[in-house]
Tab-separated table of C-alpha atoms in Angstrom:
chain	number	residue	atom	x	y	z
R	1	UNK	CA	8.631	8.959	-50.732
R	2	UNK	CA	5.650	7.283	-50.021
R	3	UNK	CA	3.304	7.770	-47.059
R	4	UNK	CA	1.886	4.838	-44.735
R	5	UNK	CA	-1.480	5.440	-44.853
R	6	UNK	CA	-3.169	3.126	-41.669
R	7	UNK	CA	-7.162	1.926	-41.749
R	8	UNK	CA	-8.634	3.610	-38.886
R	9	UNK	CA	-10.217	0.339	-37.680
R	10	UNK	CA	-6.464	-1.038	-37.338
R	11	UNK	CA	-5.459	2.443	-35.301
R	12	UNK	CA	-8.357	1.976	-32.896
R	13	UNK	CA	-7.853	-1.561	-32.171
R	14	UNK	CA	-4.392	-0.818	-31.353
R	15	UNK	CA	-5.453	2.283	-29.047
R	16	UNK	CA	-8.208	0.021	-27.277
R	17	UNK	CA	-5.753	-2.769	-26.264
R	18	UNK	CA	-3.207	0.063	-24.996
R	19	UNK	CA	-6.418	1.167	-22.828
R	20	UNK	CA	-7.502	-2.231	-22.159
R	21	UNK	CA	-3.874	-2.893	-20.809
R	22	UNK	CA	-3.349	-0.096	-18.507
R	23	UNK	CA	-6.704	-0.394	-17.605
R	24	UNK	CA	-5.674	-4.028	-15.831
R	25	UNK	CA	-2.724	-2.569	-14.280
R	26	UNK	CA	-4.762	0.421	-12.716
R	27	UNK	CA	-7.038	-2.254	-11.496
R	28	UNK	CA	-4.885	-3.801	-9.423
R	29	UNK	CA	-4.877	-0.823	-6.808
R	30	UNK	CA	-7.047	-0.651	-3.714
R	31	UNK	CA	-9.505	1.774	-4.408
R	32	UNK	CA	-9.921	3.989	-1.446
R	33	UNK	CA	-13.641	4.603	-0.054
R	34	UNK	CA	-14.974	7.699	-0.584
R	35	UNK	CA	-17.038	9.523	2.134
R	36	UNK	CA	-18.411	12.745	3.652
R	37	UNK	CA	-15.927	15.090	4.417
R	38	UNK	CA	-17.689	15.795	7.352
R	39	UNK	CA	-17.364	12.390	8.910
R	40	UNK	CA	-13.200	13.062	8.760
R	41	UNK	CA	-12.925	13.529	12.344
R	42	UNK	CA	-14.906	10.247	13.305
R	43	UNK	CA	-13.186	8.243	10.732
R	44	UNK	CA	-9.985	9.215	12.293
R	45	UNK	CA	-11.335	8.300	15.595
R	46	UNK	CA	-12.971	4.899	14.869
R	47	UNK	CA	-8.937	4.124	12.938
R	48	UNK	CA	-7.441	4.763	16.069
R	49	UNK	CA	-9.567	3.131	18.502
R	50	UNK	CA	-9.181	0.017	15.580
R	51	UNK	CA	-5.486	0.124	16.060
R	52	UNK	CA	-4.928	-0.114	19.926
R	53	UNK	CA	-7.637	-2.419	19.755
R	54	UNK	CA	-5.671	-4.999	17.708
R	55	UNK	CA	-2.384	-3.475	17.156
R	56	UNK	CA	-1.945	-2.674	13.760
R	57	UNK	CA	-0.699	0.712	12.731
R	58	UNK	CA	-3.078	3.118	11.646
R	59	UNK	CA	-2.094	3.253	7.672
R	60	UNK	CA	-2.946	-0.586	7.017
R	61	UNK	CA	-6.482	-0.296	8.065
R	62	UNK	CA	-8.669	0.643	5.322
R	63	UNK	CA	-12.035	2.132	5.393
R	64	UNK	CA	-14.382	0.291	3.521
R	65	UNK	CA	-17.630	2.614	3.643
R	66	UNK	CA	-19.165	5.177	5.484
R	67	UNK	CA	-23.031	5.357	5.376
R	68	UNK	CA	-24.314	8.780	6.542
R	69	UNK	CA	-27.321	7.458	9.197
R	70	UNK	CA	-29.871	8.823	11.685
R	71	UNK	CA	-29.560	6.388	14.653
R	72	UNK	CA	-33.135	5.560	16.770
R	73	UNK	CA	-31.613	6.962	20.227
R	74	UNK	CA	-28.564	8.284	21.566
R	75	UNK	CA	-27.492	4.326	21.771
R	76	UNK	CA	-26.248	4.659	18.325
R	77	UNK	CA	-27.424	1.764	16.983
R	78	UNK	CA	-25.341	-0.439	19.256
R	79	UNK	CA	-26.510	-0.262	22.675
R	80	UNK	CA	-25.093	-1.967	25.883
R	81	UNK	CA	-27.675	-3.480	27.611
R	82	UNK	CA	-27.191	-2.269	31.322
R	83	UNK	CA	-26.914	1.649	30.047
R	84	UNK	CA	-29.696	4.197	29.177
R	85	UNK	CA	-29.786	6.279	26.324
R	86	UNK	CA	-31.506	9.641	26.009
R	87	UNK	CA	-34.557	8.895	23.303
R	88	UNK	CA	-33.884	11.312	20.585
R	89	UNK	CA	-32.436	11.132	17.089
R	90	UNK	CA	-28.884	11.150	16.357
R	91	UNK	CA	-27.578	11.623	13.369
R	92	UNK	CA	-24.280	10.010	12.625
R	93	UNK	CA	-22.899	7.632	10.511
R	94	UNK	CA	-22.327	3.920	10.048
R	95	UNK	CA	-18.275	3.351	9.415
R	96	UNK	CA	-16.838	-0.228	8.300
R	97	UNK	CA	-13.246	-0.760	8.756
R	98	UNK	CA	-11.174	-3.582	7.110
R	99	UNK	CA	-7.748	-4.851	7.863
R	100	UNK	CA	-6.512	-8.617	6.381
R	101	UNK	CA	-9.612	-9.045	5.328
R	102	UNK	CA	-11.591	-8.738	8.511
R	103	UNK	CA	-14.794	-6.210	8.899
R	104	UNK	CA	-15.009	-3.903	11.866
R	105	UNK	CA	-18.123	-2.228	12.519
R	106	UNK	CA	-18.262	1.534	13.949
R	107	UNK	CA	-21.517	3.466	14.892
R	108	UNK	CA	-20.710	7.216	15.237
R	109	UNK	CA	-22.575	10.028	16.596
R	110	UNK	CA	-20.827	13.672	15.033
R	111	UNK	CA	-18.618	13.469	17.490
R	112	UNK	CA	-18.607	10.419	19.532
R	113	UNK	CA	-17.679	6.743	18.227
R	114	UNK	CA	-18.113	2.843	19.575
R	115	UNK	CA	-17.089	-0.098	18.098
R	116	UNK	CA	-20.118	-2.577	16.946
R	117	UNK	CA	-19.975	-6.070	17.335
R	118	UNK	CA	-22.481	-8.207	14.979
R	119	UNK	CA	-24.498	-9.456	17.862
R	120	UNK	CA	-25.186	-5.752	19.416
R	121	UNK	CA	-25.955	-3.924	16.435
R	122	UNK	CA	-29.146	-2.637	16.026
R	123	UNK	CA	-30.550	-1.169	12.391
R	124	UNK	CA	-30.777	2.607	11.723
R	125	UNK	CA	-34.203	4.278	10.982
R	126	UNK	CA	-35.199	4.561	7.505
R	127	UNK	CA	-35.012	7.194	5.615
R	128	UNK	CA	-38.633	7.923	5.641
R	129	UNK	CA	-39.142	11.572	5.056
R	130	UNK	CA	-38.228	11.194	1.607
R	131	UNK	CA	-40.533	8.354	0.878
R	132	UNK	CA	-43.745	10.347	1.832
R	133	UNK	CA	-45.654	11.619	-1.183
R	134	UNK	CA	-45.156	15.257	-2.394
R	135	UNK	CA	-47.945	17.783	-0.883
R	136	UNK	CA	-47.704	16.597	2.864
């Protein structure tokens, strides 16, 4: 008997389209956002506040990015004009939360969180200690 012997350019065409079609299928998931694990606690936090907020359960809000930032004063980057914040760096992060397509803004210290609307929001500082030049 005879053995079918296959060109290898035939074989790998055939093993790209299998890729290329699972590929699409995988595609079609949400991809979940990846962040510090640190920032867990205020993630959580900034969900929940989300969901009595507008009444959604917890699991269809989706977190679309956490940016690790150093906020100007104790404000966090959203201050309420008739309060005064201590002046001194915070460090904290900048979390944006997405349900039915809508964006929800969250400023975080470590430990404390406030929602963010667009016309309150103030910029974090830059990250300037790594732009200065080496042998400062």
């Amino acid at each position: 008997m005879r053995e079918v012997q296959w060109p290898a350019w035939l074989v790998l065409v055939v093993a790209l389209g299998a890729l290329a079609c699972t590929r699409g299928a995988l595609g079609d998931e949400p991809v979940r956002a990846q962040f510090p694990p640190e920032s867990e606690s205020v993630v959580q936090a900034a969900r929940e506040d989300l969901q009595s907020r507008i009444g959604v359960p917890v699991d269809v809000i989706e977190v679309l990015s956490v940016e690790s930032v150093t906020w100007p004063d104790a404000g966090l980057g959203c201050p309420d004009p008739d309060r005064l914040y201590a002046q001194v760096l915070t460090s904290g992060y900048r979390i944006v939360l997405t349900v039915d397509g809508h964006e929800y803004v969250y400023h975080s210290s470590r430990s404390q969180v406030v929602a963010c609307s667009s016309d309150r929001e103030k910029p974090a500082l830059p990250n300037v200690i790594s732009d200065l030049p080496t042998g400062w």
